[in-house]
Amino acid sequence: MSDPVDALVGKRKREMDGPDSAHSVGWTRPRHAELADEANPLLLECGQSIWPVTVEYELYGELSPARDNVIMIFHALSGDAHVAGWDATWQEHGRPWRAWPDGKSPNWWDSMVGPGKAFDTSRYCVLCANVLGSCYGTTGPSSTNPATGRPYGVEFPPVTVGDWVKLHARLLDHLGIDQLLLAVGGSLGGQQVIELGLAFPDRAKGLAVLAASPQLSNQGVALNYAARQAIVNDPCFASGQYYGCCRPEAGLGIARMIGHITYLSEMGMEARFDSGRKKPDELRCDLFNPHERALGDGSGFIAHNEFEVESYLTRQALGFNERFDANSYLYITKAMDYYDAAQWGDGDLVKAMARARGDWLVASFTSDWLYTPAGCRRLADALCVNLKPVTYVNIESGYGHDAFLLEVDVLERLLTGFLKGLQR
Amino acid sequence: MTHRDLIQQLMQSKPQMAEAVAFLASIDTQFGQESGGTPRPRWDHDLIGDLIPDGSSVLDLGCGDGALLERLQAKGCRGQGLEVDQESIVRCVERGVPVIQSDLDHALPGFPDQSFDYVVLEETLQTVRLPEVVLREMLRIGRTGIVSFPNFGHWWVRTQLLIEGRMPMTPQLSKNWFETDNIHLFTIRDFEGWCADHAVTIHQRFAYAEGAFHDLIPADNVLAEEALFVIGAATS
């Protein structure tokens, strides 16, 4: 086994392919579908119905005549439908973070999607849809509530992973896709894959769950709670009706910092930030005087002679505020907290997984402490004892939870192999 | 190299060892067949592949790169592997073989009783920390168990230990004591004894020697390099 820190330092996220690269899906355009209206509202798990519902999704590659080459990717907490390539509409939709070439988060899994990559768009049709309650084109708390004519804010009904999957199924109906070749997702996206496998067992031939377990740990719930508290206690939160006014940027920023801490590992942080620590003799008497404004301006973040890890978290917080809605953060983390795949078996996971069909791939990462290897293994074992074909691998990585986005080489081999197996 | 050649060579270089070989030969009437030193072919793959009927369900404990299960799946078997090594798992996935990363020294997934037609332990039993626990689990999960292992009673193994006083190394036991994965070494007679003591039925037994396998005979405790047993719980 190679030294994990060496492995970490040695690996770098692959160079991003530009829009003209032969390995890029190139310029992309988001698509929209109206999937619920007054006559056909979406009944949510909380008991309330919602309409209208718009879903933003993206499609790359060609749909085969038999419509049997679709890979659907499910995004995580802060993700969107724009998995890969370069958004040709970033200006039109006011999404400067996707700008070419300098956007801070132009796409989120470009390393896996494109011609010649694991999800090879010259062979497969790749689909991803933004979840209900998010803020990237699908109906969410920042959308207009038809009942009041103003943004929903916290009047938006609570949504669940089950609701998302139900809506995804409507999208598949809308697109005329009966069965996915592969459903794949990491983290909260992985939980959607689990849910799809249980709610609609015939809708996917293969299911790949990365860094996700059947239920978030209590430690995870606690961290989500702290993150939500940072948002709702921000003076700008204004009971969720902050649209058009000042936004709860400090709160959302702190929430994002907490999130990022959970995405890294202790070991990964040592490797990345240890050299940027302040030394004891660098302590200043006026440490907490607000003499240094943070990176960016008017952000509300005040820097105090920062350690490298502090600068990192501040940058994450600032970047996130440019592209995310605080209310969406509340709703999506709640969906994460409430999810439990065992509900399909009256609280018994093994009983729940008896419903599953298709071939499963479950991958965890050794240094992930948000969705731990033990938690992911529970899913694999529950499938296995039901005699379902399942592969489980605990991938050696120092990247923590983020590994599902970064361990491209091993994931590429695993998923390419898995896809090959599905087409035997 | 034939057996006779080997003894002649030993006479020149290590006369004492050759004497011991001759001694062992004299006490075992079957002794005298040729013994090779060639690298180990996957004889047990072929045999297991033939022993397991088409369409069976098979759990392979320590399935390696999945070659056996791939072969079985090709004839309609439903395969599931358990394997500890990440690189081997990636290769299983590439072959379309489902595999759970699992260390046989720790808890296995809680498979129901008799949930597989066959459970296979191919050259794995001698590497686990608690072989008896694994054997019992095998017989609980599977209707039939198939176990193959290197025979520590082989004459060449005995000779090395007896004469040189050092841990034997053979094509089947090819690593030094400090790096070998084989931590519970046993002989054919040991294994048969365990089965008898625990009311385990032996359905079939095979020995591998001289580059081929045959139905096991008593002298194979000395002659066989490896052995393969098909076993079941007595009640089954």
XYZ file of C-alpha atoms in Angstrom:
660
model
C 0.000 0.000 0.000
C 1.415 3.399 -0.920
C 1.648 6.051 1.712
C -1.740 7.780 1.671
C -0.328 11.280 2.074
C 2.122 10.727 -0.772
C -0.706 9.401 -2.849
C -2.715 12.480 -1.997
C -0.008 14.965 -2.802
C 0.966 13.067 -5.917
C -2.536 13.117 -7.359
C -4.052 16.178 -8.859
C -7.413 16.735 -10.329
C -7.022 16.255 -14.048
C -6.653 19.308 -16.194
C -10.020 20.612 -17.225
C -10.779 20.073 -20.913
C -11.661 23.271 -22.758
C -14.804 23.491 -24.904
C -12.857 22.613 -28.058
C -11.113 19.588 -26.587
C -11.881 16.242 -28.208
C -12.576 14.929 -24.703
C -15.037 17.628 -23.715
C -18.770 17.523 -24.273
C -18.138 21.070 -25.492
C -20.695 23.836 -25.187
C -23.844 22.847 -23.377
C -27.317 24.300 -22.947
C -29.597 23.531 -20.043
C -33.054 22.185 -20.930
C -36.274 22.599 -19.045
C -39.352 20.441 -18.599
C -42.654 21.317 -16.904
C -43.395 18.166 -14.954
C -46.285 19.177 -12.705
C -49.242 21.444 -13.234
C -52.605 22.037 -11.618
C -54.105 18.973 -13.259
C -51.143 16.783 -12.380
C -49.451 18.157 -9.275
C -46.539 16.410 -7.567
C -47.670 14.842 -4.300
C -44.820 15.159 -1.841
C -43.937 12.835 1.039
C -44.916 15.517 3.548
C -48.473 15.240 2.274
C -48.566 18.520 0.393
C -48.838 18.805 -3.379
C -46.826 21.215 -5.455
C -47.295 22.737 -8.894
C -46.051 24.100 -11.192
C -42.733 22.255 -11.174
C -39.998 22.995 -13.674
C -36.964 20.754 -13.876
C -33.671 21.854 -15.359
C -31.660 19.041 -16.909
C -28.822 18.469 -19.317
C -28.259 15.748 -21.889
C -24.966 14.881 -23.541
C -24.406 12.346 -26.300
C -26.919 10.655 -28.551
C -29.874 8.635 -27.371
C -29.749 5.234 -29.096
C -32.779 4.207 -31.172
C -33.648 1.604 -28.506
C -33.191 4.285 -25.813
C -31.070 1.863 -23.833
C -27.802 3.762 -23.542
C -28.719 6.331 -20.900
C -26.506 7.005 -17.906
C -28.259 9.221 -15.385
C -26.034 11.064 -12.960
C -27.537 12.260 -9.674
C -25.939 15.311 -8.135
C -25.054 15.981 -4.523
C -25.984 18.767 -2.095
C -24.604 21.774 -3.918
C -24.587 20.278 -7.408
C -26.601 21.056 -10.490
C -27.507 19.545 -13.838
C -24.378 20.953 -15.444
C -22.090 17.974 -14.911
C -19.648 18.542 -17.730
C -18.619 20.871 -20.510
C -19.103 24.586 -20.762
C -22.411 26.352 -20.341
C -23.100 28.418 -23.457
C -25.843 30.254 -21.573
C -23.925 31.372 -18.492
C -24.417 35.055 -19.253
C -28.050 34.744 -20.220
C -28.809 32.859 -16.983
C -26.536 35.012 -14.820
C -24.202 32.179 -13.819
C -20.725 33.759 -13.941
C -19.216 30.846 -11.991
C -19.631 28.811 -15.187
C -17.852 31.345 -17.393
C -15.238 30.126 -19.839
C -12.347 29.972 -19.109
C -12.225 31.597 -15.695
C -15.407 30.473 -13.922
C -14.727 29.208 -10.412
C -16.962 26.165 -10.748
C -17.647 25.687 -14.455
C -18.909 22.073 -14.081
C -18.621 19.428 -11.399
C -17.659 16.025 -12.885
C -16.051 16.872 -16.204
C -13.282 14.364 -15.498
C -15.770 11.502 -15.850
C -18.045 12.682 -18.641
C -17.046 13.214 -22.267
C -15.779 11.407 -25.349
C -13.296 8.740 -24.293
C -13.976 9.158 -20.574
C -15.661 6.741 -18.144
C -19.091 7.979 -19.186
C -18.178 8.091 -22.823
C -20.569 10.456 -24.563
C -19.648 9.004 -27.943
C -21.399 5.790 -26.799
C -23.721 6.779 -23.999
C -26.359 9.417 -23.507
C -25.667 11.144 -20.198
C -28.490 12.816 -18.290
C -28.486 14.879 -15.122
C -31.338 16.831 -13.539
C -31.304 19.463 -10.835
C -33.276 18.407 -7.730
C -36.492 19.941 -6.432
C -35.729 22.613 -3.839
C -32.395 23.537 -5.378
C -31.593 26.844 -7.041
C -30.259 25.869 -10.444
C -33.298 26.073 -12.647
C -35.520 23.495 -10.950
C -38.356 24.829 -8.811
C -37.175 25.690 -5.314
C -37.542 28.191 -2.462
C -36.307 31.030 -4.676
C -39.011 30.323 -7.288
C -42.218 32.320 -7.304
C -45.003 30.872 -5.193
C -48.091 31.055 -7.422
C -50.259 31.517 -4.311
C -48.500 34.691 -3.164
C -46.691 36.011 -6.206
C -43.439 36.263 -4.255
C -40.598 33.751 -3.761
C -41.584 30.749 -1.677
C -38.812 31.200 0.877
C -39.571 28.883 3.783
C -43.154 28.471 2.581
C -41.699 25.981 0.138
C -42.792 22.507 1.248
C -40.141 20.223 2.697
C -38.772 17.873 0.050
C -37.231 14.442 0.367
C -34.913 12.175 -1.561
C -38.034 10.156 -2.345
C -39.705 13.233 -3.849
C -36.667 13.895 -6.003
C -36.630 10.395 -7.356
C -40.359 10.513 -8.049
C -39.748 13.679 -10.046
C -36.761 12.143 -11.829
C -39.047 9.268 -12.852
C -41.455 11.812 -14.323
C -38.569 13.277 -16.272
C -37.666 9.839 -17.619
C -41.299 9.355 -18.669
C -41.203 12.757 -20.320
C -38.065 11.788 -22.228
C -39.437 8.342 -23.151
C -36.725 6.452 -21.280
C -38.040 3.266 -19.669
C -34.832 1.946 -18.224
C -31.493 3.554 -17.499
C -28.405 1.605 -18.393
C -26.788 3.082 -15.297
C -27.878 5.297 -12.426
C -24.853 6.776 -10.685
C -24.280 9.338 -7.986
C -22.024 10.289 -5.114
C -22.965 11.444 -1.631
C -26.547 12.717 -1.629
C -26.581 11.724 -5.309
C -25.744 8.186 -4.222
C -28.719 8.201 -1.884
C -30.911 9.121 -4.854
C -29.527 6.091 -6.676
C -30.427 3.876 -3.700
C -33.902 5.391 -3.607
C -34.382 4.908 -7.350
C -33.414 1.260 -6.931
C -36.057 0.816 -4.235
C -38.884 3.035 -5.446
C -38.535 2.055 -9.110
C -36.626 -1.234 -9.128
C -36.950 -1.739 -12.886
C -35.837 1.717 -13.951
C -32.116 1.029 -13.877
C -30.112 -1.927 -15.095
C -27.057 -0.890 -13.119
C -26.825 1.244 -9.991
C -23.584 2.785 -8.768
C -23.589 4.321 -5.301
C -20.440 6.264 -4.451
C -19.623 7.562 -0.963
C -23.186 7.206 0.227
C -24.858 5.067 2.835
C -28.498 4.154 3.424
C -28.701 6.799 6.129
C -26.615 9.798 7.210
C -24.885 9.293 10.568
C -25.944 11.281 13.621
C -22.623 13.075 13.373
C -23.636 14.129 9.873
C -27.048 15.276 11.076
C -25.353 17.309 13.816
C -23.081 19.068 11.357
C -26.016 19.803 9.052
C -27.886 21.253 12.001
C -24.990 23.534 12.924
C -24.835 24.668 9.299
C -28.547 25.463 9.223
C -28.291 27.318 12.518
C -25.603 29.539 11.022
C -28.051 30.459 8.240
C -31.230 31.001 10.231
C -29.402 33.037 12.889
C -27.914 35.394 10.337
C -29.653 38.772 10.869
C -30.209 38.975 7.116
C -32.129 35.683 7.028
C -35.421 37.528 7.622
C -37.448 34.345 8.056
C -36.341 33.222 4.636
C -37.778 36.232 2.783
C -34.445 37.857 2.069
C -34.801 37.896 -1.711
C -34.208 41.391 -3.053
C -32.637 42.462 0.257
C -29.346 41.668 1.896
C -28.747 37.926 1.916
C -27.654 35.732 4.852
C -24.183 35.519 3.385
C -22.304 35.073 6.641
C -24.647 32.253 7.607
C -24.472 30.483 4.260
C -20.705 31.004 4.206
C -20.277 29.389 7.621
C -22.576 26.546 6.558
C -20.347 25.974 3.564
C -17.234 26.033 5.734
C -18.708 23.330 7.951
C -19.573 21.376 4.837
C -16.069 21.623 3.448
C -14.550 20.456 6.713
C -16.652 17.308 6.415
C -15.558 16.771 2.825
C -11.850 16.672 3.664
C -9.979 14.280 5.917
C -7.593 14.960 8.770
C -4.802 13.461 6.739
C -5.753 15.425 3.639
C -5.777 18.648 5.615
C -2.295 17.918 6.999
C -0.968 17.410 3.511
C -2.649 20.462 2.115
C -2.508 23.069 4.842
C 0.311 22.223 7.215
C 2.886 24.331 5.405
C 0.533 27.314 5.556
C 0.173 27.344 9.330
C 1.094 30.449 11.244
C 4.014 29.977 13.623
C 3.693 30.830 17.323
C 6.006 33.871 16.862
C 3.667 35.310 14.224
C 0.989 36.060 16.803
C 0.052 39.752 16.795
C -1.400 41.792 19.657
C -4.138 43.225 17.469
C -5.151 39.799 16.208
C -8.883 40.364 16.277
C -8.971 43.975 15.102
C -10.777 44.009 11.787
C -7.846 45.491 9.920
C -7.901 42.997 7.082
C -10.986 42.708 4.985
C -11.479 39.289 3.582
C -10.704 38.185 0.106
C -13.426 39.663 -2.030
C -15.177 42.791 -0.936
C -18.201 43.500 1.160
C -18.394 39.814 1.919
C -18.958 40.102 5.618
C -15.993 37.851 6.283
C -13.200 39.317 8.318
C -9.781 37.752 8.076
C -7.531 37.518 11.107
C -3.959 36.820 10.098
C -5.142 33.668 8.511
C -3.825 30.150 8.539
C -3.868 28.565 5.101
C -6.846 26.417 6.055
C -8.755 29.578 7.066
C -8.080 31.214 3.717
C -9.249 28.045 2.018
C -12.525 27.952 3.945
C -13.111 31.667 3.388
C -12.615 31.255 -0.353
C -15.091 28.378 -0.348
C -17.614 30.447 1.595
C -17.295 33.421 -0.757
C -17.510 31.306 -3.889
C -20.566 29.505 -2.570
C -22.405 32.728 -1.808
C -22.080 33.714 -5.444
C -23.819 30.599 -6.622
C -26.127 29.179 -3.976
C -29.332 30.071 -2.194
C -29.403 29.794 1.608
C -32.971 28.476 1.674
C -32.022 25.714 -0.748
C -29.253 24.769 1.656
C -31.806 24.390 4.441
C -34.121 22.239 2.346
C -31.521 19.998 0.802
C -29.680 19.286 4.061
C -33.024 18.389 5.640
C -33.703 15.939 2.829
C -30.281 14.456 3.549
C -31.016 14.149 7.298
C -34.387 12.509 6.796
C -33.326 9.933 4.258
C -33.349 6.334 5.377
C -33.436 3.570 2.783
C -34.634 1.176 5.491
C -38.084 2.779 5.363
C -38.729 0.444 2.419
C -38.432 -2.447 4.862
C -40.257 -0.920 7.830
C -36.950 0.093 9.346
C -35.120 -3.083 8.346
C -32.505 -2.404 5.692
C -32.079 -6.051 4.699
C -35.818 -6.346 4.199
C -35.788 -3.079 2.216
C -33.076 -4.229 -0.153
C -35.063 -7.355 -1.025
C -36.969 -5.056 -3.425
C -33.858 -4.176 -5.360
C -33.131 -5.432 -8.842
C -30.305 -4.776 -11.250
C -26.576 -4.932 -10.664
C -25.139 -2.775 -7.902
C -21.773 -1.167 -7.365
C -21.072 0.441 -3.998
C -17.830 2.325 -3.406
C -16.630 4.005 -0.248
C -13.384 5.818 0.451
C -11.112 4.940 3.343
C -10.753 8.476 4.705
C -14.408 9.522 4.253
C -15.876 10.359 7.643
C -19.168 11.826 6.373
C -20.429 8.690 4.641
C -18.081 6.224 6.270
C -16.902 2.958 4.741
C -18.809 1.086 7.465
C -22.035 2.870 6.494
C -21.572 2.171 2.785
C -20.687 -1.439 3.532
C -24.046 -1.835 5.308
C -25.752 -1.161 1.996
C -23.578 -3.658 0.161
C -24.102 -6.314 2.829
C -27.862 -5.803 2.816
C -27.889 -6.365 -0.944
C -25.494 -9.266 -0.682
C -27.474 -11.198 1.916
C -30.513 -10.777 -0.329
C -28.403 -12.541 -2.963
C -28.417 -9.525 -5.264
C -25.362 -9.129 -7.476
C -23.315 -6.434 -5.770
C -19.780 -5.205 -5.847
C -18.398 -3.268 -2.926
C -15.000 -1.645 -2.804
C -13.460 0.557 -0.143
C -11.085 2.703 -2.167
C -7.815 3.714 -0.570
C -7.796 7.506 -0.572
C -6.662 10.442 1.517
C -9.178 12.848 0.012
C -11.989 12.210 2.485
C -15.562 12.517 1.223
C -14.385 14.619 -1.734
C -12.648 11.513 -3.059
C -15.716 10.545 -5.085
C -15.024 13.580 -7.272
C -11.248 13.290 -7.249
C -10.231 9.618 -7.418
C -10.779 9.689 -11.142
C -8.385 6.910 -12.162
C -9.785 4.147 -10.015
C -13.389 5.273 -10.521
C -12.868 5.359 -14.253
C -11.639 1.772 -14.227
C -14.403 0.609 -11.922
C -17.225 2.323 -13.772
C -15.913 1.440 -17.223
C -15.694 -2.175 -16.110
C -19.118 -2.035 -14.513
C -20.678 -0.603 -17.675
C -19.001 -3.331 -19.697
C -20.445 -5.947 -17.346
C -23.938 -4.437 -17.700
C -23.812 -4.822 -21.455
C -22.785 -8.474 -21.529
C 13.112 -32.820 -13.894
C 12.077 -36.323 -12.920
C 12.006 -37.564 -9.424
C 14.979 -39.787 -10.092
C 16.955 -36.888 -11.550
C 16.190 -34.885 -8.482
C 17.496 -37.547 -6.146
C 20.629 -37.954 -8.231
C 21.237 -34.257 -8.118
C 20.693 -34.236 -4.398
C 23.174 -37.094 -3.974
C 25.839 -34.836 -5.402
C 24.987 -31.603 -3.632
C 23.185 -32.594 -0.447
C 23.792 -36.264 0.305
C 22.026 -36.074 3.648
C 18.873 -34.724 2.099
C 18.908 -37.379 -0.565
C 19.132 -40.019 2.113
C 16.110 -38.620 3.799
C 14.221 -38.642 0.551
C 15.168 -42.247 0.047
C 14.056 -42.941 3.612
C 10.690 -41.358 3.029
C 10.398 -43.306 -0.187
C 11.098 -46.539 1.605
C 8.321 -46.031 4.102
C 5.756 -45.156 1.468
C 5.201 -47.847 -1.124
C 3.543 -45.498 -3.539
C 6.535 -43.247 -3.577
C 8.559 -43.039 -6.735
C 6.344 -41.088 -9.043
C 7.771 -38.033 -10.634
C 7.465 -34.712 -8.983
C 7.871 -31.467 -10.837
C 8.938 -28.023 -9.791
C 7.024 -26.145 -12.421
C 4.948 -23.067 -11.516
C 1.514 -23.949 -10.343
C -1.115 -24.092 -13.110
C -4.716 -23.330 -12.139
C -5.680 -26.959 -12.145
C -8.347 -26.326 -9.534
C -10.041 -23.738 -11.804
C -10.543 -26.401 -14.423
C -11.675 -28.994 -11.954
C -14.035 -26.705 -10.042
C -15.365 -25.387 -13.330
C -16.315 -28.957 -14.241
C -17.549 -30.014 -10.805
C -20.084 -27.205 -10.463
C -23.185 -27.830 -12.582
C -24.486 -25.181 -14.987
C -26.829 -22.680 -13.435
C -25.654 -23.129 -9.822
C -25.261 -20.277 -7.383
C -21.659 -19.936 -6.251
C -20.000 -17.907 -3.511
C -16.232 -17.705 -3.923
C -14.439 -16.800 -0.694
C -11.210 -15.083 -1.701
C -12.099 -14.932 -5.385
C -8.929 -13.115 -6.492
C -9.301 -11.530 -9.919
C -12.600 -13.353 -10.537
C -11.322 -15.744 -13.210
C -13.154 -18.747 -11.740
C -16.442 -16.916 -11.300
C -16.230 -15.459 -14.786
C -15.861 -18.955 -16.123
C -18.805 -20.189 -14.045
C -20.974 -17.226 -15.006
C -20.309 -18.075 -18.644
C -22.143 -21.334 -18.046
C -25.111 -19.737 -16.418
C -24.035 -19.762 -12.775
C -24.892 -16.883 -10.464
C -21.603 -15.855 -8.905
C -20.669 -13.679 -5.950
C -17.119 -13.173 -4.793
C -15.524 -11.924 -1.611
C -12.034 -10.512 -1.925
C -9.814 -8.264 0.155
C -7.457 -6.776 -2.433
C -8.557 -3.577 -4.207
C -6.684 -4.226 -7.438
C -8.180 -7.712 -7.689
C -11.633 -6.220 -7.153
C -11.176 -3.774 -9.994
C -10.246 -6.711 -12.203
C -13.356 -8.605 -11.068
C -15.510 -5.637 -12.029
C -13.832 -5.512 -15.419
C -14.789 -9.170 -15.874
C -18.385 -8.515 -14.829
C -17.983 -10.497 -11.613
C -19.769 -9.074 -8.548
C -17.435 -8.959 -5.555
C -17.601 -7.583 -2.037
C -14.404 -6.233 -0.542
C -14.268 -8.353 2.530
C -11.585 -9.726 4.800
C -12.332 -13.332 5.678
C -10.689 -12.681 9.042
C -13.507 -10.309 9.888
C -17.229 -10.807 9.785
C -18.655 -11.947 6.475
C -21.948 -10.522 5.236
C -24.721 -12.300 7.123
C -25.765 -14.654 4.346
C -28.808 -16.787 5.121
C -28.305 -20.507 5.808
C -27.846 -22.648 2.708
C -28.223 -19.641 0.433
C -25.697 -20.815 -2.160
C -25.427 -24.154 -3.968
C -21.645 -23.985 -3.712
C -19.168 -22.098 -1.579
C -15.586 -22.193 -2.819
C -12.343 -21.734 -0.891
C -9.713 -21.993 -3.575
C -6.210 -21.985 -2.071
C -7.483 -19.638 0.621
C -8.153 -21.661 3.772
C -4.478 -21.741 4.773
C -4.327 -17.933 4.661
C -7.102 -17.113 7.124
C -6.725 -16.382 10.797
C -9.495 -18.720 11.940
C -9.846 -21.540 9.389
C -12.385 -23.447 11.436
C -14.709 -20.430 11.644
C -14.466 -19.974 7.884
C -15.135 -23.674 7.241
C -18.191 -23.653 9.479
C -19.459 -20.499 7.773
C -18.865 -22.143 4.412
C -20.937 -25.164 5.372
C -23.674 -22.988 6.842
C -24.005 -20.728 3.774
C -23.457 -23.361 1.111
C -25.086 -26.681 0.462
C -21.742 -27.912 -0.821
C -18.240 -26.661 -0.086
C -15.212 -26.943 -2.331
C -11.828 -26.510 -0.633
C -8.446 -26.652 -2.312
C -5.181 -26.234 -0.440
C -1.442 -26.956 -0.613
C -0.601 -30.248 1.053
C 1.949 -29.685 3.795
C 2.461 -33.436 3.971
C 4.103 -33.555 0.535
C 7.427 -35.373 0.622
C 9.422 -32.416 -0.562
C 7.975 -30.222 2.162
C 8.722 -32.865 4.776
C 12.228 -33.312 3.503
C 13.119 -29.665 3.639
C 11.867 -29.330 7.178
C 13.406 -32.608 8.325
C 16.837 -32.248 6.812
C 17.453 -28.552 6.452
C 15.437 -27.631 9.493
C 13.999 -24.681 7.644
C 10.493 -23.767 6.583
C 9.828 -25.398 3.225
C 9.459 -23.512 -0.018
C 7.824 -25.142 -3.022
C 5.953 -23.899 -6.090
C 2.825 -24.039 -3.924
C 4.505 -22.518 -0.872
C 6.704 -20.077 -2.691
C 7.351 -17.381 -0.125
C 9.619 -17.110 2.854
C 8.199 -17.650 6.316
C 8.312 -13.910 7.028
C 6.338 -12.891 3.970
C 4.028 -15.795 3.286
C 0.249 -15.417 3.396
C -0.026 -19.050 4.451
C -0.432 -18.994 8.201
C -2.288 -22.250 8.871
C -0.526 -25.067 7.107
C -2.039 -28.521 7.175
C -1.898 -31.864 5.425
C -4.462 -33.943 3.597
C -4.613 -36.211 6.629
C -5.193 -33.210 8.891
C -8.078 -32.046 6.760
C -9.654 -35.480 6.570
C -9.286 -35.721 10.332
C -11.065 -32.444 10.857
C -13.928 -33.564 8.624
C -14.249 -36.848 10.533
C -14.178 -35.131 13.909
C -16.844 -32.636 12.903
C -19.234 -34.931 11.089
C -18.466 -33.297 7.773
C -19.158 -35.493 4.789
C -16.497 -35.736 2.112
C -18.269 -36.207 -1.208
C -15.247 -36.201 -3.464
C -11.490 -35.802 -3.072
C -8.798 -35.087 -5.615
C -5.036 -34.828 -5.505
C -2.753 -32.792 -7.708
C 0.740 -34.030 -8.410
C 3.091 -34.202 -11.315
C 1.104 -31.626 -13.267
C -2.208 -33.492 -13.214
C -4.987 -34.338 -10.824
C -6.453 -37.722 -9.964
C -8.822 -39.259 -7.448
C -7.100 -39.050 -4.134
C -5.481 -42.209 -2.731
C -4.076 -42.659 0.795
C -0.473 -42.242 -0.375
C -1.323 -38.753 -1.594
C -0.664 -37.397 1.857
C 2.964 -37.786 0.823
C 2.665 -37.481 -2.926
C 0.140 -34.723 -3.585
C 1.275 -31.147 -3.935
C -2.259 -29.938 -3.559
C -5.647 -31.362 -2.754
C -9.246 -30.529 -3.458
C -12.198 -31.687 -1.375
C -15.903 -31.475 -2.032
C -17.607 -31.461 1.336
C -20.986 -30.922 2.939
C -22.476 -30.794 6.391
C -23.416 -34.343 7.427
C -27.097 -33.481 7.562
C -27.203 -32.220 4.002
